[in-house]
PDB file of C-alpha atoms in Angstrom:
ATOM      1  CA  UNK F 169      45.092  21.923 -26.259  1.00  0.00           C
ATOM      2  CA  UNK F 170      47.409  18.493 -27.059  1.00  0.00           C
ATOM      3  CA  UNK F 171      46.472  15.713 -24.022  1.00  0.00           C
ATOM      4  CA  UNK F 172      48.005  12.753 -24.897  1.00  0.00           C
ATOM      5  CA  UNK F 173      46.735   9.754 -22.790  1.00  0.00           C
ATOM      6  CA  UNK F 174      48.093   5.625 -21.702  1.00  0.00           C
ATOM      7  CA  UNK F 175      46.051   3.495 -21.050  1.00  0.00           C
ATOM      8  CA  UNK F 176      47.030  -0.639 -21.276  1.00  0.00           C
ATOM      9  CA  UNK F 177      48.905  -0.930 -18.474  1.00  0.00           C
ATOM     10  CA  UNK F 178      48.537  -3.689 -15.581  1.00  0.00           C
ATOM     11  CA  UNK F 179      50.077  -6.315 -13.898  1.00  0.00           C
ATOM     12  CA  UNK F 180      51.387  -9.352 -15.916  1.00  0.00           C
ATOM     13  CA  UNK F 181      53.448 -12.661 -15.488  1.00  0.00           C
ATOM     14  CA  UNK F 182      57.155 -13.142 -16.143  1.00  0.00           C
ATOM     15  CA  UNK F 183      57.058 -14.066 -19.637  1.00  0.00           C
ATOM     16  CA  UNK F 184      53.413 -12.412 -20.880  1.00  0.00           C
ATOM     17  CA  UNK F 185      52.863  -9.480 -23.442  1.00  0.00           C
ATOM     18  CA  UNK F 186      51.092  -6.227 -23.112  1.00  0.00           C
ATOM     19  CA  UNK F 187      49.665  -3.590 -25.523  1.00  0.00           C
ATOM     20  CA  UNK F 188      49.956  -0.250 -24.613  1.00  0.00           C
ATOM     21  CA  UNK F 189      48.121   2.383 -26.260  1.00  0.00           C
ATOM     22  CA  UNK F 190      48.460   6.425 -26.647  1.00  0.00           C
ATOM     23  CA  UNK F 191      46.034   8.004 -27.757  1.00  0.00           C
ATOM     24  CA  UNK F 192      46.064  12.183 -28.620  1.00  0.00           C
ATOM     25  CA  UNK F 193      43.715  15.133 -29.118  1.00  0.00           C
ATOM     26  CA  UNK F 194      44.640  18.951 -30.425  1.00  0.00           C
ATOM     27  CA  UNK F 195      47.746  17.508 -32.538  1.00  0.00           C
ATOM     28  CA  UNK F 196      48.171  14.924 -35.210  1.00  0.00           C
ATOM     29  CA  UNK F 197      50.407  12.167 -33.715  1.00  0.00           C
ATOM     30  CA  UNK F 198      50.975  11.371 -37.603  1.00  0.00           C
ATOM     31  CA  UNK F 199      52.724  14.308 -38.113  1.00  0.00           C
ATOM     32  CA  UNK F 200      55.407  14.577 -35.449  1.00  0.00           C
ATOM     33  CA  UNK F 201      58.040  12.328 -33.427  1.00  0.00           C
ATOM     34  CA  UNK F 202      56.341   9.906 -30.454  1.00  0.00           C
ATOM     35  CA  UNK F 203      58.683   7.813 -28.002  1.00  0.00           C
ATOM     36  CA  UNK F 204      57.683   6.229 -25.274  1.00  0.00           C
ATOM     37  CA  UNK F 205      59.018   6.443 -22.168  1.00  0.00           C
ATOM     38  CA  UNK F 206      59.586   4.927 -18.709  1.00  0.00           C
ATOM     39  CA  UNK F 207      60.272   5.210 -15.272  1.00  0.00           C
ATOM     40  CA  UNK F 208      61.243   1.950 -12.629  1.00  0.00           C
ATOM     41  CA  UNK F 209      60.690   3.000  -9.396  1.00  0.00           C
ATOM     42  CA  UNK F 210      64.055   4.139  -7.411  1.00  0.00           C
ATOM     43  CA  UNK F 211      65.328   5.289 -11.305  1.00  0.00           C
ATOM     44  CA  UNK F 212      65.755   7.655 -13.757  1.00  0.00           C
ATOM     45  CA  UNK F 213      63.582   7.977 -16.702  1.00  0.00           C
ATOM     46  CA  UNK F 214      64.530   6.075 -19.685  1.00  0.00           C
ATOM     47  CA  UNK F 215      63.791   6.060 -23.716  1.00  0.00           C
ATOM     48  CA  UNK F 216      62.296   2.915 -24.415  1.00  0.00           C
ATOM     49  CA  UNK F 217      61.033   3.720 -28.696  1.00  0.00           C
ATOM     50  CA  UNK F 218      60.631   6.075 -30.733  1.00  0.00           C
ATOM     51  CA  UNK F 219      58.795   6.528 -33.820  1.00  0.00           C
ATOM     52  CA  UNK F 220      60.252   9.012 -36.327  1.00  0.00           C
ATOM     53  CA  UNK F 221      57.984  11.706 -37.801  1.00  0.00           C
ATOM     54  CA  UNK F 222      58.273  10.144 -41.918  1.00  0.00           C
ATOM     55  CA  UNK F 223      58.899   7.059 -40.783  1.00  0.00           C
ATOM     56  CA  UNK F 224      61.854   4.897 -38.719  1.00  0.00           C
ATOM     57  CA  UNK F 225      61.739   2.952 -35.272  1.00  0.00           C
ATOM     58  CA  UNK F 226      64.596   3.820 -33.131  1.00  0.00           C
ATOM     59  CA  UNK F 227      65.133   1.245 -30.395  1.00  0.00           C
ATOM     60  CA  UNK F 228      66.467   1.089 -26.752  1.00  0.00           C
ATOM     61  CA  UNK F 229      69.430  -1.592 -27.997  1.00  0.00           C
ATOM     62  CA  UNK F 230      68.637  -3.944 -24.712  1.00  0.00           C
ATOM     63  CA  UNK F 231      64.903  -4.257 -25.494  1.00  0.00           C
ATOM     64  CA  UNK F 232      64.903  -4.488 -29.487  1.00  0.00           C
ATOM     65  CA  UNK F 233      63.951  -7.865 -29.208  1.00  0.00           C
ATOM     66  CA  UNK F 234      61.486  -7.816 -27.605  1.00  0.00           C
ATOM     67  CA  UNK F 235      59.434  -4.748 -27.612  1.00  0.00           C
ATOM     68  CA  UNK F 236      57.597  -2.237 -30.515  1.00  0.00           C
ATOM     69  CA  UNK F 237      56.173   0.314 -31.930  1.00  0.00           C
ATOM     70  CA  UNK F 238      52.910   1.209 -34.155  1.00  0.00           C
ATOM     71  CA  UNK F 239      50.463   3.107 -35.301  1.00  0.00           C
ATOM     72  CA  UNK F 240      47.015   4.122 -36.265  1.00  0.00           C
ATOM     73  CA  UNK F 241      46.759   6.741 -37.618  1.00  0.00           C
ATOM     74  CA  UNK F 242      42.818   6.474 -37.878  1.00  0.00           C
ATOM     75  CA  UNK F 243      42.623   6.263 -33.757  1.00  0.00           C
ATOM     76  CA  UNK F 244      45.476   9.236 -34.087  1.00  0.00           C
ATOM     77  CA  UNK F 245      47.464   6.743 -31.474  1.00  0.00           C
ATOM     78  CA  UNK F 246      50.180   4.875 -30.851  1.00  0.00           C
ATOM     79  CA  UNK F 247      50.703   1.709 -29.873  1.00  0.00           C
ATOM     80  CA  UNK F 248      53.858   0.034 -27.654  1.00  0.00           C
ATOM     81  CA  UNK F 249      53.777  -3.705 -27.894  1.00  0.00           C
ATOM     82  CA  UNK F 250      55.873  -5.466 -25.347  1.00  0.00           C
ATOM     83  CA  UNK F 251      56.966  -8.830 -25.089  1.00  0.00           C
ATOM     84  CA  UNK F 252      58.408 -11.716 -23.218  1.00  0.00           C
ATOM     85  CA  UNK F 253      57.949  -9.238 -20.736  1.00  0.00           C
ATOM     86  CA  UNK F 254      60.556  -9.314 -17.079  1.00  0.00           C
ATOM     87  CA  UNK F 255      59.705  -7.827 -13.868  1.00  0.00           C
ATOM     88  CA  UNK F 256      63.048  -5.215 -14.605  1.00  0.00           C
ATOM     89  CA  UNK F 257      60.277  -3.807 -16.978  1.00  0.00           C
ATOM     90  CA  UNK F 258      58.123  -3.225 -13.541  1.00  0.00           C
ATOM     91  CA  UNK F 259      57.521   0.992 -14.559  1.00  0.00           C
ATOM     92  CA  UNK F 260      55.353   3.623 -15.068  1.00  0.00           C
ATOM     93  CA  UNK F 261      55.147   4.158 -18.978  1.00  0.00           C
ATOM     94  CA  UNK F 262      54.598   7.186 -20.267  1.00  0.00           C
ATOM     95  CA  UNK F 263      54.181   8.393 -24.246  1.00  0.00           C
ATOM     96  CA  UNK F 264      55.917  12.008 -25.329  1.00  0.00           C
ATOM     97  CA  UNK F 265      55.823  14.023 -28.659  1.00  0.00           C
ATOM     98  CA  UNK F 266      58.274  15.887 -29.800  1.00  0.00           C
ATOM     99  CA  UNK F 267      56.970  18.907 -32.590  1.00  0.00           C
ATOM    100  CA  UNK F 268      60.467  20.746 -33.695  1.00  0.00           C
ATOM    101  CA  UNK F 269      62.652  17.594 -34.492  1.00  0.00           C
ATOM    102  CA  UNK F 270      61.865  14.560 -36.318  1.00  0.00           C
ATOM    103  CA  UNK F 271      62.803  12.023 -33.634  1.00  0.00           C
ATOM    104  CA  UNK F 272      62.550  11.853 -30.030  1.00  0.00           C
ATOM    105  CA  UNK F 273      65.044  13.694 -27.286  1.00  0.00           C
ATOM    106  CA  UNK F 274      64.896  14.256 -24.031  1.00  0.00           C
ATOM    107  CA  UNK F 275      63.213  17.153 -24.035  1.00  0.00           C
ATOM    108  CA  UNK F 276      60.164  16.180 -25.466  1.00  0.00           C
ATOM    109  CA  UNK F 277      57.444  19.357 -25.939  1.00  0.00           C
ATOM    110  CA  UNK F 278      54.133  17.219 -24.517  1.00  0.00           C
ATOM    111  CA  UNK F 279      54.061  13.961 -22.240  1.00  0.00           C
ATOM    112  CA  UNK F 280      50.704  11.945 -21.061  1.00  0.00           C
ATOM    113  CA  UNK F 281      50.826  10.900 -17.033  1.00  0.00           C
ATOM    114  CA  UNK F 282      51.886   7.525 -17.994  1.00  0.00           C
ATOM    115  CA  UNK F 283      50.474   3.938 -17.018  1.00  0.00           C
ATOM    116  CA  UNK F 284      52.037   1.496 -14.727  1.00  0.00           C
ATOM    117  CA  UNK F 285      53.326  -1.870 -16.004  1.00  0.00           C
ATOM    118  CA  UNK F 286      53.988  -3.992 -12.713  1.00  0.00           C
ATOM    119  CA  UNK F 287      55.446  -7.719 -14.129  1.00  0.00           C
ATOM    120  CA  UNK F 288      55.699 -10.131 -11.473  1.00  0.00           C
ATOM    121  CA  UNK F 289      54.353 -14.082 -10.460  1.00  0.00           C
TER     122      UNK F 289
END
């Protein structure tokens, strides 16, 4: 069974940073494309960033200067580093896995349950 678990969310002040983690069991993350998505209150889920299979990163243009992704293969974990956070970044953040394509799509194959990030003073 494939399970993705996100962690690292919480309350942070505007301008602060957070690092989210996505740890997998039942599958090797490094063999697939892994994406981070978010869903803000009252809004549709949107893609944030994608770590492609075989390398390469796809960014949401508006977040490129503040968000980045990395991985630790030994821990089977992918990280989302978020800097200079703004109130509009408040959302539930999900990691997801794509097993067929080398890149992320809106129809990912596996999803975590999400972790809440709240940016507020």
